[in-house]
Short mmCIF file of C-alpha atoms and ligand atoms in Angstrom, two decimals:
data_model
loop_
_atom_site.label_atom_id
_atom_site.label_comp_id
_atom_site.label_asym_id
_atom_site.label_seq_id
_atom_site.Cartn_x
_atom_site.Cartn_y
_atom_site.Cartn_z
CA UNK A 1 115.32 86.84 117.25
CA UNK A 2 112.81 90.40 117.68
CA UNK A 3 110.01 90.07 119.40
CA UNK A 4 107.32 88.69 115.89
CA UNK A 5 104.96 91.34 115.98
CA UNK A 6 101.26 89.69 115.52
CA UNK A 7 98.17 91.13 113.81
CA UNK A 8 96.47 91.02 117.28
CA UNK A 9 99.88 93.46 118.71
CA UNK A 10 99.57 95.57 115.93
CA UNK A 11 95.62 96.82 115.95
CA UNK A 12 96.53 96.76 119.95
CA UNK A 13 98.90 99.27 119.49
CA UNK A 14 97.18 101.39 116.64
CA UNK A 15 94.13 101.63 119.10
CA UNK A 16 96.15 102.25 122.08
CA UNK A 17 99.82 104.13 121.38
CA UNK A 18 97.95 105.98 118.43
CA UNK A 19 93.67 106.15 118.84
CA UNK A 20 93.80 105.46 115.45
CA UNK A 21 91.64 102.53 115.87
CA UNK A 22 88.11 101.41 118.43
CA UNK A 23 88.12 98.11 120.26
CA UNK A 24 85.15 97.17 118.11
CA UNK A 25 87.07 97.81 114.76
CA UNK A 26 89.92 95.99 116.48
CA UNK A 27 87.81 92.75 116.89
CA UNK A 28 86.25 93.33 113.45
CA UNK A 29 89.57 92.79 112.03
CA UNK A 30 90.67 90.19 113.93
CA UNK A 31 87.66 87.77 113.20
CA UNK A 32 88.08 89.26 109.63
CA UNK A 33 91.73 87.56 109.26
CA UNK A 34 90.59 84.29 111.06
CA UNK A 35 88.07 83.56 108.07
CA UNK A 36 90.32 84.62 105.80
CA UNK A 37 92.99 82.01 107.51
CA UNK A 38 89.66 79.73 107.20
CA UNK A 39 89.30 80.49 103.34
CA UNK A 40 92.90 80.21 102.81
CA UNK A 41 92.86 76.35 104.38
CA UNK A 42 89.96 75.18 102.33
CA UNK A 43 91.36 76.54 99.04
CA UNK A 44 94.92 74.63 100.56
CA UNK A 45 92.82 71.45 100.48
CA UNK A 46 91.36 71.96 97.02
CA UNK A 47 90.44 68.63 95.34
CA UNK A 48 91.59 66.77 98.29
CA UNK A 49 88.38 69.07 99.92
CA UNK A 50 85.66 68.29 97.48
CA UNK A 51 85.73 72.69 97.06
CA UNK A 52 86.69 72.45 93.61
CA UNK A 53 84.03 73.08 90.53
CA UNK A 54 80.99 74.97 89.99
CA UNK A 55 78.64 75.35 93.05
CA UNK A 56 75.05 74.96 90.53
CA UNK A 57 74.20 78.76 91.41
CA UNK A 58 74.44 82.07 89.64
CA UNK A 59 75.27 85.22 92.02
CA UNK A 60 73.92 88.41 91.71
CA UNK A 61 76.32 89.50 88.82
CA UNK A 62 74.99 86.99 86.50
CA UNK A 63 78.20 84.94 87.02
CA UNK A 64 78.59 81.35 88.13
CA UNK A 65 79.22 80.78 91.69
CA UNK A 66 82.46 78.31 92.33
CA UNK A 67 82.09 76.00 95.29
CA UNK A 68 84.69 78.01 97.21
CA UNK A 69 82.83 81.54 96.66
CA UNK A 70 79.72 80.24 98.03
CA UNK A 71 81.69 78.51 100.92
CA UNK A 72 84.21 81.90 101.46
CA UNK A 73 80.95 83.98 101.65
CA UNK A 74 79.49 81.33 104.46
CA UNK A 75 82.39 81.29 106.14
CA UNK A 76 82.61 85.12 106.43
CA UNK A 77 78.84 85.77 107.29
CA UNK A 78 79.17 82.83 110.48
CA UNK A 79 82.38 84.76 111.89
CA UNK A 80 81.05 88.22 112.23
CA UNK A 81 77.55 88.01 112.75
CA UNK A 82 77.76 87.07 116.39
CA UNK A 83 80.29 89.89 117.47
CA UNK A 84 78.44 92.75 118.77
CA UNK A 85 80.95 95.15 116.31
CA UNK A 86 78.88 95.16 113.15
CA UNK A 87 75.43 96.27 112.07
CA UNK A 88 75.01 94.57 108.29
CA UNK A 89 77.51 93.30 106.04
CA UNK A 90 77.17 93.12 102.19
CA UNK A 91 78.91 90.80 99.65
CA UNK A 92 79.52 90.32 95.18
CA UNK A 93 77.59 86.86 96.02
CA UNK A 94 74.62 88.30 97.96
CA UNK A 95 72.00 90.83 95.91
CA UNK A 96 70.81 92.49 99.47
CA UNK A 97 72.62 93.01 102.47
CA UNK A 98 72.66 90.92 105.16
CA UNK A 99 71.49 92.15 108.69
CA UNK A 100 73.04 90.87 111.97
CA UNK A 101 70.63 88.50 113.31
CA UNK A 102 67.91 89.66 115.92
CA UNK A 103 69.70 87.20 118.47
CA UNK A 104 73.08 89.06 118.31
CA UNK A 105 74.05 92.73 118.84
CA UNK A 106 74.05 95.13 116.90
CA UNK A 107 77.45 97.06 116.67
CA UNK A 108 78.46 100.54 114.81
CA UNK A 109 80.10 99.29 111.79
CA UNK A 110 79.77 97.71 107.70
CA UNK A 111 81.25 95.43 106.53
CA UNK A 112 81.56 94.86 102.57
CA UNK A 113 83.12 92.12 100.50
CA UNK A 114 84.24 90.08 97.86
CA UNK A 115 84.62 86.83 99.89
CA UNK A 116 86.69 85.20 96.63
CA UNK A 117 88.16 87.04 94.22
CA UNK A 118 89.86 85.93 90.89
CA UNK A 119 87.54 82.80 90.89
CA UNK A 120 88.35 81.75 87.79
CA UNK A 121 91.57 80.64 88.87
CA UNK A 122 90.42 78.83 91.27
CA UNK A 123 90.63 75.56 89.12
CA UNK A 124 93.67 76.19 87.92
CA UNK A 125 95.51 76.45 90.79
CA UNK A 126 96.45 80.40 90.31
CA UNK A 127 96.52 83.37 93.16
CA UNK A 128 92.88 84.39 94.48
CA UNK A 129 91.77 86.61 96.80
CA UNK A 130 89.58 88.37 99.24
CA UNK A 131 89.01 92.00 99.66
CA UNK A 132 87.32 93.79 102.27
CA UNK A 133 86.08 97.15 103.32
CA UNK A 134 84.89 98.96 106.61
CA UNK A 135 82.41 101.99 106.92
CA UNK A 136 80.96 102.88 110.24
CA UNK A 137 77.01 102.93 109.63
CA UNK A 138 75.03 105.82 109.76
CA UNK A 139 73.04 107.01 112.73
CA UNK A 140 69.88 106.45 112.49
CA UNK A 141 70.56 104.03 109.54
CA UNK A 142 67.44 102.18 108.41
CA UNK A 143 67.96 98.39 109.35
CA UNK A 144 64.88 97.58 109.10
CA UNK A 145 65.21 95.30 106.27
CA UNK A 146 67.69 94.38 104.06
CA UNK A 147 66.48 96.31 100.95
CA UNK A 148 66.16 99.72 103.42
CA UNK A 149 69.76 98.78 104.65
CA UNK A 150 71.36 99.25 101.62
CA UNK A 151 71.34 102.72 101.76
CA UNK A 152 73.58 102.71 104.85
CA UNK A 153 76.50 101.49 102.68
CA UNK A 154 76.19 104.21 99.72
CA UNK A 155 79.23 105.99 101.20
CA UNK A 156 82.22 107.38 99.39
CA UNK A 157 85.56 105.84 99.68
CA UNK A 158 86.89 108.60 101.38
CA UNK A 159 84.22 107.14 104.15
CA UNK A 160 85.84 103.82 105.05
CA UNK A 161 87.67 103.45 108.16
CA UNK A 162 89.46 100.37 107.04
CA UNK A 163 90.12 98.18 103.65
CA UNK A 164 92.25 94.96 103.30
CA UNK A 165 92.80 91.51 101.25
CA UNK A 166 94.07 88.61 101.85
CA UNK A 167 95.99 87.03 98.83
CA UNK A 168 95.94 83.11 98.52
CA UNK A 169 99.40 82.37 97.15
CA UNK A 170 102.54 80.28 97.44
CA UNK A 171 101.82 81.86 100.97
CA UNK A 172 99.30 83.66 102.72
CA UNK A 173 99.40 87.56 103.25
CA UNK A 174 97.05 90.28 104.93
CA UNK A 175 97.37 93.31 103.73
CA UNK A 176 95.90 95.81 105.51
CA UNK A 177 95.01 100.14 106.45
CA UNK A 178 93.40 101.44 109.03
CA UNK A 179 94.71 104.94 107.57
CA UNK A 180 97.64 104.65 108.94
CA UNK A 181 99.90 103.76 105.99
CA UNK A 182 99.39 99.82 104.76
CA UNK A 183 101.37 96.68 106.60
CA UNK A 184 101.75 93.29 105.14
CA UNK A 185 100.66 90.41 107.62
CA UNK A 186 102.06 87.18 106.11
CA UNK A 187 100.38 83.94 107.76
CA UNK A 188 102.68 81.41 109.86
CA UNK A 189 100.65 78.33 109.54
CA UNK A 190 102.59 76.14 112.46
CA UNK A 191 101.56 78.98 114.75
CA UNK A 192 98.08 79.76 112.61
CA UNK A 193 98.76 83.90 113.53
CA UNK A 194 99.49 86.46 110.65
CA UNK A 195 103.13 87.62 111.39
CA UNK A 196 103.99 91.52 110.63
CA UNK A 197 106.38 91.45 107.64
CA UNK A 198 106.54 94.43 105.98
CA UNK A 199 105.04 97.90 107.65
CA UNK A 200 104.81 101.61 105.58
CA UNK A 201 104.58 99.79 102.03
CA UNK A 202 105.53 102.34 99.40
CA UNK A 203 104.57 102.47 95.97
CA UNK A 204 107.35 103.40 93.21
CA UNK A 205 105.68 106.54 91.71
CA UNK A 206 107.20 105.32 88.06
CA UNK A 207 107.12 102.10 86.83
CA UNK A 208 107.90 99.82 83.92
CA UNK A 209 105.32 97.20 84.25
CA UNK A 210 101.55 97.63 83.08
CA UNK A 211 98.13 95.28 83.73
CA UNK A 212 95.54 94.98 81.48
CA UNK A 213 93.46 92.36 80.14
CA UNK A 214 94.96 93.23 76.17
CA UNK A 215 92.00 90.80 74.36
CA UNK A 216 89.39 94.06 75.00
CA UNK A 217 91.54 96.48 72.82
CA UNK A 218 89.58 97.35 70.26
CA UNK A 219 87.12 98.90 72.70
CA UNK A 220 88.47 100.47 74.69
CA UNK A 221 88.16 104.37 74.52
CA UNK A 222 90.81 106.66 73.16
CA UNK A 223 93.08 107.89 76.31
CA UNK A 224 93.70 103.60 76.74
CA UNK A 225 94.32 103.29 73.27
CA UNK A 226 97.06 105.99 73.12
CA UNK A 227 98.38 104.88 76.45
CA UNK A 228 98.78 101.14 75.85
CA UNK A 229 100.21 102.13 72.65
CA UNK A 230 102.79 104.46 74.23
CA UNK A 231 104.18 101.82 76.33
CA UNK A 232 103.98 99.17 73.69
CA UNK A 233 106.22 101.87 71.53
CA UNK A 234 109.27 101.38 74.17
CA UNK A 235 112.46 103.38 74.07
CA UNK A 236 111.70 105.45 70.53
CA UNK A 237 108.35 105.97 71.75
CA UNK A 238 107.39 108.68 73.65
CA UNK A 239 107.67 107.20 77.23
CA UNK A 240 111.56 106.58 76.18
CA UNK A 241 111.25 103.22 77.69
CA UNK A 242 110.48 99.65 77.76
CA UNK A 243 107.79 97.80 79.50
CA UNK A 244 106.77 94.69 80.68
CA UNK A 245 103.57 93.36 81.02
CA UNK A 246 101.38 91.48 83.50
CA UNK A 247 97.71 90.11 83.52
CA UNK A 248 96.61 87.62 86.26
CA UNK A 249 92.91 87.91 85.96
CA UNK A 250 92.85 87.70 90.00
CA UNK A 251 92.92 92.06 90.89
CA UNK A 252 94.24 90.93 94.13
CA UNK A 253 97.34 89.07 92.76
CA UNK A 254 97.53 92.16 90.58
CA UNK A 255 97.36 94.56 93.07
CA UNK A 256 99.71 92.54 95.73
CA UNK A 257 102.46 92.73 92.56
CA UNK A 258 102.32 96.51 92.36
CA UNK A 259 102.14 96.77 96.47
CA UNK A 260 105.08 95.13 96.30
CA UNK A 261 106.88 96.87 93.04
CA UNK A 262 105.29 99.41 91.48
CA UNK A 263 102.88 98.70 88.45
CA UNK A 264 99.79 100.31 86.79
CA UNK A 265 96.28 98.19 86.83
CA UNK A 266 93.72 98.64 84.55
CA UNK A 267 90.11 97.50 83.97
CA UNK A 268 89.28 100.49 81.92
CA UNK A 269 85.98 101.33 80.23
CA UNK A 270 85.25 100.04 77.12
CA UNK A 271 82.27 100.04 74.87
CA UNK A 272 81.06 96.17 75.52
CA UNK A 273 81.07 97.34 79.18
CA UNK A 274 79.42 100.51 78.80
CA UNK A 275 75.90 99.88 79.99
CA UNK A 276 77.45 98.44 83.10
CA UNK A 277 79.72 101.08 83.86
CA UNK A 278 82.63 98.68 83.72
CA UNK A 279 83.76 95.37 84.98
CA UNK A 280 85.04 96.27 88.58
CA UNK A 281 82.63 96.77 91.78
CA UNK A 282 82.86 99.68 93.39
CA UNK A 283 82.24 98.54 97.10
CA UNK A 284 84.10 95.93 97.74
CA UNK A 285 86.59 95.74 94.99
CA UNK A 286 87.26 99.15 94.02
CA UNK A 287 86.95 101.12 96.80
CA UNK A 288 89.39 98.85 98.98
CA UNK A 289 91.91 98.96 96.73
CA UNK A 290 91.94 102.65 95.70
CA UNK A 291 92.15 103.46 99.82
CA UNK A 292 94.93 100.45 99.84
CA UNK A 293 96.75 102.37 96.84
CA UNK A 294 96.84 105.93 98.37
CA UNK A 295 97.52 104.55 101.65
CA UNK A 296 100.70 103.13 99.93
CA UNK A 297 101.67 106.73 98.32
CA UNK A 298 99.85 105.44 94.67
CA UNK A 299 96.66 106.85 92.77
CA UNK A 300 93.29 105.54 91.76
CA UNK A 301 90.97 106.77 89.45
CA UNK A 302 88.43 105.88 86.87
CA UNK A 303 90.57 107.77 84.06
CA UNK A 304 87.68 110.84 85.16
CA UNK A 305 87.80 111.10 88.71
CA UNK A 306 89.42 109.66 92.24
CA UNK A 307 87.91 106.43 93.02
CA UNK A 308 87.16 107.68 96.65
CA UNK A 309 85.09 110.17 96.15
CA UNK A 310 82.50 108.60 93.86
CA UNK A 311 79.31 108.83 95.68
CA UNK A 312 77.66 105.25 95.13
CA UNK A 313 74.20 104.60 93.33
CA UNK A 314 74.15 101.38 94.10
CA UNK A 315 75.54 98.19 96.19
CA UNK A 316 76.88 96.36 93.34
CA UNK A 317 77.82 99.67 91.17
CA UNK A 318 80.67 98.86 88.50
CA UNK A 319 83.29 101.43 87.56
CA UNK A 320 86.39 101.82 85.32
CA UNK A 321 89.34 101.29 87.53
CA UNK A 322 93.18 102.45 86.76
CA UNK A 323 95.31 102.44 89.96
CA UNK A 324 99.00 101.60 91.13
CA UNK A 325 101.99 104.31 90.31
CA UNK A 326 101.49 107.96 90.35
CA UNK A 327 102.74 109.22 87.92
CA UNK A 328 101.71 106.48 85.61
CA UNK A 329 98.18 106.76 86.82
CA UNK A 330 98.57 110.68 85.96
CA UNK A 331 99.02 110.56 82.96
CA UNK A 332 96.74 108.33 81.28
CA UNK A 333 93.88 110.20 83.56
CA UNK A 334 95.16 113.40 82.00
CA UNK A 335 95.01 111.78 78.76
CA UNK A 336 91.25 111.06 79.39
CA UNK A 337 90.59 114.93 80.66
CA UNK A 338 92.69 116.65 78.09
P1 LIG B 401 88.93 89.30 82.89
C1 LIG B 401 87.96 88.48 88.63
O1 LIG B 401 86.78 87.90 88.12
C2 LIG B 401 87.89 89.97 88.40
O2 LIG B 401 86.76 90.49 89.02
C3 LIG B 401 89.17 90.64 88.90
O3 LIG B 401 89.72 89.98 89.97
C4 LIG B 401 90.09 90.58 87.69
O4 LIG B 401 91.04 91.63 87.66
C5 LIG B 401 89.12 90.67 86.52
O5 LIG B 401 87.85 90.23 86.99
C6 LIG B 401 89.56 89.80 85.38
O6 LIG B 401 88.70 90.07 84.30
O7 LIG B 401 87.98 90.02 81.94
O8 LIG B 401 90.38 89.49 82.50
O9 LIG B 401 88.58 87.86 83.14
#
């Protein structure tokens, strides 16, 4: 049987064969996937684990906190604080970063993240996720507290160094760049290591298969409206084919399908989200899968502009997101800048 390539082989031999990588982001990674193989058991457990249900609290979005978003948050704040490789990390379920205690070291990097995403399908026994993205921090950041730290992270896309997520389904994956293409870890629970199972993932720059959540129609802005109804038209309309459609209501089960197949995403603007600026986070929901995306050949913008190269406001910043095929991507964002 070949030699099973681990996680822990493959950052090994990104940092060493190719300098792609440091030690420090190395061990970042590596303690990332372990909570994540933490997160993944718990949700495994689910009522059998008492992590089922609301958790009582609201998070900074407004939203109600699950049990298993507050405890996937905890879970990834106890297994990087102590490492020496990160300086703050920031979170959807925390309203201010948090620093690295006084007791550990300090190291050069940020960490953002949506510790559970997809929550509501959490009860319902459907595919959730966690996302994660790496920026190296600033010299001469200000640390000082957590409300001066949050400048630190107000980086572009283009800035991160690494983005992943781990999708909680019939099995466990990784999926991760360092900016060297994307690889698919897939976790072998006997053995508790994620496996190497797919490296160089491609994404088909055409597609037949669209995601959007189709109950926000009527507000959506013009270039969605023509595109949706494009596709809906099939063969005698103007794409000159049929499509399919998909809507999880989990991005990272969404995004996982067109890793793995091709597919266009959507969260688009519309005019119930238009004070926000959309539904999706920037940080640690857009941002990791737009680098994901191009990594893997596809595009991601907000129908305006290239999701990497917005310059954030803010740590919790929402934007319109349409990623996933090329081409597909191309043309509704030319439909918005026509
Ligand atoms: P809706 C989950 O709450 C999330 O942030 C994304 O994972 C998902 O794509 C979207 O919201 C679902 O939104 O409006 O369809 O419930």
């Amino acid at each position: 049987m070949a030699q099973q390539r681990t996680l822990a082989r493959y950052l090994t031999e990104e940092q060493r064969n190719k300098g792609v990588i440091t030690g420090d982001l190395k061990l970042l990674i590596d303690i990332v996937s372990r909570a994540c193989q933490a997160i993944s058991i718990a949700i495994g457990k689910g009522g059998l684990g008492g992590v089922l249900g609301e958790a009582g609290s609201d998070n900074v979005q407004g939203e109600a906190q699950k049990k298993l978003d507050v405890l996937s948050n905890d879970i990834l704040l106890d297994a990087n604080e102590w490492g020496g490789h990160l300086a703050a990390m920031a979170s959807e379920e925390m309203d201010l970063p948090h620093l690295v205690p006084h007791r550990f070291p300090k190291g050069e990097y940020l960490l953002t993240f949506d510790p559970l995403d997809g929550s509501s399908n959490i009860d319902v026994n459907v595919s959730i996720g966690t996302i994660f993205s790496v920026l190296k921090c600033p010299d001469g950041a200000d640390l000082s507290t957590p409300q001066a730290a949050e400048q630190a992270f107000l980086q572009p896309g283009t800035a991160q160094v690494a983005a992943g997520y781990a999708v909680y389904g019939p099995t466990t994956l990784l999926v991760l760049t360092v900016g060297d293409g994307v690889v698919v870890f897939t976790l072998d629970r006997e053995q508790g290591q994620f496996i190497l199972t797919q490296e160089n993932v491609q994404i088909p720059a055409d597609t037949k298969e669209f995601a959007i959540n189709m109950s926000n129609q009527r507000f959506w802005e013009a270039p969605v409206q023509r595109y949706v109804a494009e596709m809906q038209a099939g063969k005698e309309g103007p794409l000159g084919k049929d499509y399919n459609m998909r809507w999880v209501a989990s991005m990272v089960a969404d995004v996982h399908r067109i890793m793995t197949r091709g597919g266009i995403f959507m969260y688009p603007l519309d005019s119930k989200l238009k004070d926000k600026g959309g539904k999706l986070r920037l940080m640690y929901e857009a941002n990791p899968m737009a680098l994901l995306i191009e990594q893997a050949g596809g595009a991601a913008t907000t129908g305006r502009q290239r999701i990497l190269d917005i310059q954030p406001g803010n740590l919790h910043q929402r934007v319109p997101v349409i990623l996933g095929s090329k081409n597909e991507v191309d043309r509704v964002t030319g439909y918005h800048t026509a």
